CSV table of C-alpha atoms in Angstrom, one decimal:
chain,number,residue,atom,x,y,z
A,179,MET,CA,122.4,109.1,96.2
A,180,GLU,CA,126.1,109.4,96.1
A,181,ILE,CA,128.0,107.6,98.8
A,182,TYR,CA,130.8,109.7,100.2
A,183,ASN,CA,134.3,108.1,100.2
A,184,LYS,CA,136.7,110.0,102.4
A,185,ASN,CA,139.6,108.4,100.5
A,186,ARG,CA,138.2,109.5,97.1
A,187,ASP,CA,140.2,112.7,96.9
A,188,ASN,CA,143.4,110.9,97.9
A,189,ASN,CA,142.7,108.1,95.4
A,190,HIS,CA,142.2,110.7,92.6
A,191,SER,CA,145.3,112.5,93.7
A,192,LEU,CA,147.4,109.3,93.5
A,193,HIS,CA,145.9,108.4,90.2
A,194,ASP,CA,146.6,111.9,88.8
A,195,GLU,CA,150.2,111.8,90.2
A,196,ILE,CA,150.8,108.5,88.5
A,197,ARG,CA,149.4,109.8,85.2
A,198,GLU,CA,151.5,112.9,85.5
A,199,GLN,CA,154.6,110.9,86.1
A,200,ASN,CA,153.9,108.6,83.2
A,201,ALA,CA,153.4,111.7,81.0
A,202,LYS,CA,156.7,113.2,82.1
A,203,LEU,CA,158.5,109.9,81.4
A,204,LYS,CA,157.0,109.4,78.0
A,205,ASP,CA,159.6,111.6,76.3
A,206,ALA,CA,162.3,111.4,79.0
A,207,PRO,CA,165.7,110.0,78.2
A,208,PHE,CA,166.3,106.3,78.8
A,209,ARG,CA,168.5,106.9,81.8
A,210,GLU,CA,165.7,108.8,83.6
A,211,LYS,CA,163.3,106.0,82.9
A,212,LEU,CA,165.8,103.5,84.2
A,213,ASP,CA,166.3,105.5,87.4
A,214,TYR,CA,162.5,105.8,87.9
A,215,PHE,CA,162.1,102.0,87.4
A,216,LYS,CA,164.9,101.3,90.0
A,217,GLU,CA,163.3,103.6,92.5
A,218,TYR,CA,159.7,102.5,92.3
A,219,TYR,CA,159.6,99.0,90.7
A,220,LEU,CA,162.9,97.2,91.0
A,221,LYS,CA,162.3,95.7,94.5
A,222,MET,CA,158.8,94.6,93.6
A,223,THR,CA,160.0,93.0,90.3
A,224,ILE,CA,162.8,91.1,92.1
A,225,GLY,CA,160.3,89.9,94.7
A,226,ILE,CA,157.9,88.6,92.0
A,227,LEU,CA,160.7,86.9,90.1
A,228,ALA,CA,161.9,85.2,93.3
A,229,CYS,CA,158.4,83.9,93.9
A,230,VAL,CA,158.1,82.6,90.4
A,231,ILE,CA,161.5,80.9,90.6
A,232,LEU,CA,160.7,79.3,93.9
A,233,ILE,CA,157.3,78.0,92.7
A,234,GLY,CA,158.8,76.8,89.5
A,235,SER,CA,161.6,75.0,91.5
A,236,ILE,CA,159.0,73.3,93.7
A,237,LEU,CA,156.9,72.2,90.8
A,238,TYR,CA,159.9,70.9,88.9
A,239,THR,CA,161.0,68.9,91.9
A,240,MET,CA,157.5,67.4,92.4
A,241,LEU,CA,157.2,66.5,88.7
A,242,THR,CA,160.7,65.1,88.1
A,243,SER,CA,161.5,63.5,91.5
A,244,PRO,CA,161.3,59.7,91.9
A,245,SER,CA,157.8,58.5,92.5
A,246,ASP,CA,158.6,56.0,95.3
A,247,THR,CA,161.3,54.9,97.7
A,248,ALA,CA,163.0,51.6,96.8
A,249,PHE,CA,165.3,51.7,99.9
A,250,ALA,CA,166.0,54.0,102.7
A,251,ALA,CA,168.4,53.6,105.7
A,252,PHE,CA,169.3,55.9,108.6
A,253,PHE,CA,172.8,55.5,110.1
A,254,PHE,CA,173.1,56.9,113.6
A,255,ASN,CA,176.4,57.9,115.3
A,256,ASP,CA,178.6,56.7,112.4
A,257,THR,CA,182.2,57.7,111.8
A,258,GLY,CA,182.1,57.6,108.0
A,259,ASP,CA,182.4,60.4,105.4
A,260,SER,CA,178.9,62.0,105.3
A,261,SER,CA,179.5,63.2,101.8
A,262,SER,CA,180.3,59.8,100.4
A,263,THR,CA,177.7,57.9,98.4
A,264,ALA,CA,179.8,54.9,97.6
A,265,LEU,CA,177.9,52.5,99.8
A,266,ILE,CA,174.4,53.3,98.5
A,267,ASP,CA,175.7,53.7,94.9
A,268,GLY,CA,177.1,50.2,95.1
A,269,PHE,CA,173.9,48.8,96.5
A,270,VAL,CA,171.8,50.5,93.9
A,271,GLU,CA,174.0,49.0,91.2
A,272,HIS,CA,173.9,45.6,92.8
A,273,MET,CA,170.1,45.7,93.0
A,274,GLY,CA,169.6,47.3,89.6
A,275,ILE,CA,167.4,50.1,91.1
A,276,ASP,CA,166.3,52.6,88.5
A,277,THR,CA,167.0,55.9,90.3
A,278,LYS,CA,165.0,57.8,87.7
A,279,GLU,CA,161.9,56.0,88.9
A,280,TYR,CA,162.8,55.2,92.5
A,281,ASN,CA,164.6,56.9,95.3
A,282,ALA,CA,167.3,55.1,97.3
A,283,TYR,CA,169.5,56.7,100.0
A,284,ILE,CA,171.4,56.4,103.2
A,285,ASP,CA,171.1,59.3,105.7
A,286,THR,CA,174.3,59.5,107.8
A,287,SER,CA,173.6,62.9,109.4
A,288,LEU,CA,171.8,61.5,112.5
A,289,ASN,CA,173.1,61.1,116.1
A,290,TYR,CA,171.7,59.8,119.3
A,291,THR,CA,172.9,60.0,122.9
A,292,THR,CA,171.5,59.3,126.3
A,293,GLU,CA,173.5,62.2,127.8
A,294,ASN,CA,173.3,65.9,127.1
A,295,ALA,CA,170.9,65.6,124.2
A,296,ASP,CA,170.5,68.9,122.3
A,297,MET,CA,168.0,70.2,119.8
A,298,ASP,CA,169.7,68.5,116.9
A,299,ILE,CA,169.3,65.1,118.6
A,300,TYR,CA,165.6,65.7,119.2
A,301,ALA,CA,165.1,66.9,115.7
A,302,GLY,CA,166.8,63.8,114.3
A,303,LEU,CA,164.6,61.5,116.4
A,304,GLU,CA,161.4,63.4,115.3
A,305,LYS,CA,162.5,63.2,111.7
A,306,THR,CA,163.1,59.4,112.0
A,307,MET,CA,159.7,58.8,113.6
A,308,ALA,CA,158.0,60.9,111.0
A,309,VAL,CA,159.7,58.9,108.2
A,310,ILE,CA,158.8,55.6,109.9
A,311,MET,CA,155.1,56.7,110.2
A,312,ALA,CA,155.1,57.5,106.5
A,313,LYS,CA,156.4,54.0,105.8
A,314,GLU,CA,159.4,55.4,104.0
A,315,LEU,CA,162.2,53.9,106.1
A,316,ASP,CA,163.5,50.3,105.9
A,317,VAL,CA,166.6,50.0,108.0
A,318,ILE,CA,168.2,51.7,111.0
A,319,VAL,CA,171.9,51.1,111.8
A,320,GLY,CA,173.3,52.4,115.1
A,321,ASP,CA,174.9,51.6,118.4
A,322,THR,CA,173.0,49.6,121.0
A,323,ASP,CA,171.7,52.7,122.8
A,324,THR,CA,170.1,53.8,119.5
A,325,ILE,CA,168.6,50.4,118.8
A,326,ASP,CA,167.2,50.2,122.4
A,327,TYR,CA,165.6,53.6,122.0
A,328,PHE,CA,163.7,52.7,118.9
A,329,SER,CA,163.0,49.2,120.1
A,330,LYS,CA,161.0,50.6,123.0
A,331,GLY,CA,158.7,52.2,120.4
A,332,SER,CA,158.2,48.8,118.7
A,333,CYS,CA,159.9,50.1,115.6
A,334,PHE,CA,161.7,46.8,114.7
A,335,HIS,CA,160.8,43.4,113.3
A,336,ASP,CA,161.6,40.4,115.3
A,337,VAL,CA,164.6,39.3,113.1
A,338,SER,CA,163.7,35.6,113.6
A,339,THR,CA,160.4,36.1,111.9
A,340,ILE,CA,161.6,37.7,108.7
A,341,LEU,CA,165.1,36.2,107.9
A,342,PRO,CA,165.2,33.0,105.8
A,343,GLU,CA,166.4,30.0,107.6
A,344,ASP,CA,169.8,30.0,106.0
A,345,LEU,CA,170.5,33.7,107.0
A,346,LEU,CA,169.1,33.2,110.4
A,347,LYS,CA,171.5,30.3,110.9
A,348,GLN,CA,174.4,32.4,109.5
A,349,TYR,CA,173.7,35.3,111.9
A,350,LYS,CA,172.5,33.4,114.9
A,351,ASP,CA,175.6,34.4,116.9
A,352,LYS,CA,175.3,38.1,115.9
A,353,LEU,CA,171.7,38.7,117.0
A,354,TYR,CA,171.0,41.6,119.3
A,355,TYR,CA,168.2,41.3,121.8
A,356,ALA,CA,166.3,44.2,123.3
A,357,LYS,CA,163.1,44.9,125.2
A,358,VAL,CA,159.9,45.9,123.3
A,359,GLU,CA,158.0,48.9,124.7
A,360,ASP,CA,158.0,49.0,128.5
A,361,SER,CA,157.5,45.3,129.0
A,362,ASP,CA,160.0,42.6,130.0
A,363,THR,CA,159.6,40.9,126.6
A,364,VAL,CA,163.0,40.5,124.9
A,365,ILE,CA,163.3,39.7,121.2
A,366,PRO,CA,166.1,39.7,118.6
A,367,VAL,CA,165.6,43.2,117.0
A,368,GLY,CA,168.8,43.5,115.1
A,369,ILE,CA,172.1,42.0,113.9
A,370,PHE,CA,175.6,43.1,114.9
A,371,VAL,CA,177.3,44.1,111.7
A,372,THR,CA,180.6,45.1,113.2
A,373,ASP,CA,182.6,42.9,110.8
A,374,SER,CA,180.8,44.0,107.7
A,375,PRO,CA,183.4,44.4,104.8
A,376,LYS,CA,181.3,47.1,103.1
A,377,LEU,CA,181.0,49.2,106.3
A,378,ASN,CA,184.7,48.8,107.1
A,379,GLU,CA,185.7,49.8,103.6
A,380,GLN,CA,183.9,53.2,104.1
A,381,TYR,CA,185.2,53.6,107.7
A,382,TYR,CA,181.7,53.5,109.2
A,383,TYR,CA,181.5,52.7,112.9
A,384,ILE,CA,185.3,52.6,113.6
A,385,ASN,CA,185.8,51.2,117.1
A,386,LYS,CA,182.1,50.8,117.5
A,387,GLU,CA,179.7,47.9,117.5
A,388,PRO,CA,176.8,48.8,115.1
A,389,VAL,CA,173.5,46.9,115.0
A,390,LEU,CA,171.2,46.7,112.0
A,391,GLY,CA,167.5,46.6,112.6
A,392,PHE,CA,164.6,46.2,110.1
A,393,ILE,CA,161.7,48.7,110.4
A,394,ILE,CA,158.5,46.9,111.3
A,395,ASN,CA,156.2,48.7,108.8
A,396,SER,CA,158.6,48.8,105.9
A,397,ASP,CA,157.2,47.9,102.5
A,398,ASN,CA,160.7,46.9,101.3
A,399,VAL,CA,161.6,44.1,103.7
A,400,ASP,CA,163.1,41.9,101.0
A,401,THR,CA,165.3,44.8,99.8
A,402,ALA,CA,166.3,45.5,103.3
A,403,ILE,CA,167.4,41.9,103.7
A,404,GLU,CA,169.3,42.1,100.5
A,405,PHE,CA,171.1,45.2,101.9
A,406,LEU,CA,172.2,43.1,104.9
A,407,LYS,CA,173.6,40.5,102.5
A,408,TYR,CA,175.3,43.2,100.4
A,409,LEU,CA,177.1,44.5,103.5
A,410,TYR,CA,178.9,41.1,103.8
A,411,MET,CA,179.8,40.9,100.1
A,412,GLU,CA,183.5,41.0,99.3
A,413,ASP,CA,184.7,43.1,96.3
């Protein structure tokens, strides 16, 4: 028994029309073929090419990007040139990090304030917490309000438990203490780096008192400590 398809006649008509058009174009001049292509196929072709390029770009990035993060720092409320890479370039060279195999960067695009926070502020905080949860962040540098905010979330190491004795002695007068979570417990969560030669060379934190804190779940604590030492190296 034949099943009736109410769209059958329309389908046949469309098929016949396409076949008729192709027959007409078979011997048509090149200009007419080109006009027909522009009218019926150009947008679709551009769309397909755009998808292919996008997918290819994503695959290329995934296959060629560094496989791991050797060091990552977030700078909040800095006054430096956001386009400059001099500080991280110098640290990468100092540490001998192979950037073809490992990623190393400083993100200076972040801000935090306790007053009139906007969507950019909240987006930056969410981004930071996501990177911390992914264990891809090693250091946060910022003013005391910023350090206090992340300290309440137990994001920082107790500096006294990770610094070697000689460094702890060197920075004992620069320790910054803050409360952890909502308790009254106060621990040294960072180090004032206001007088860092490297930060001052790049005009970071002019007329500010930045604090450096070590992220508690970082897999690169030793590298983060080396970064602190690098900040105080003279050229």
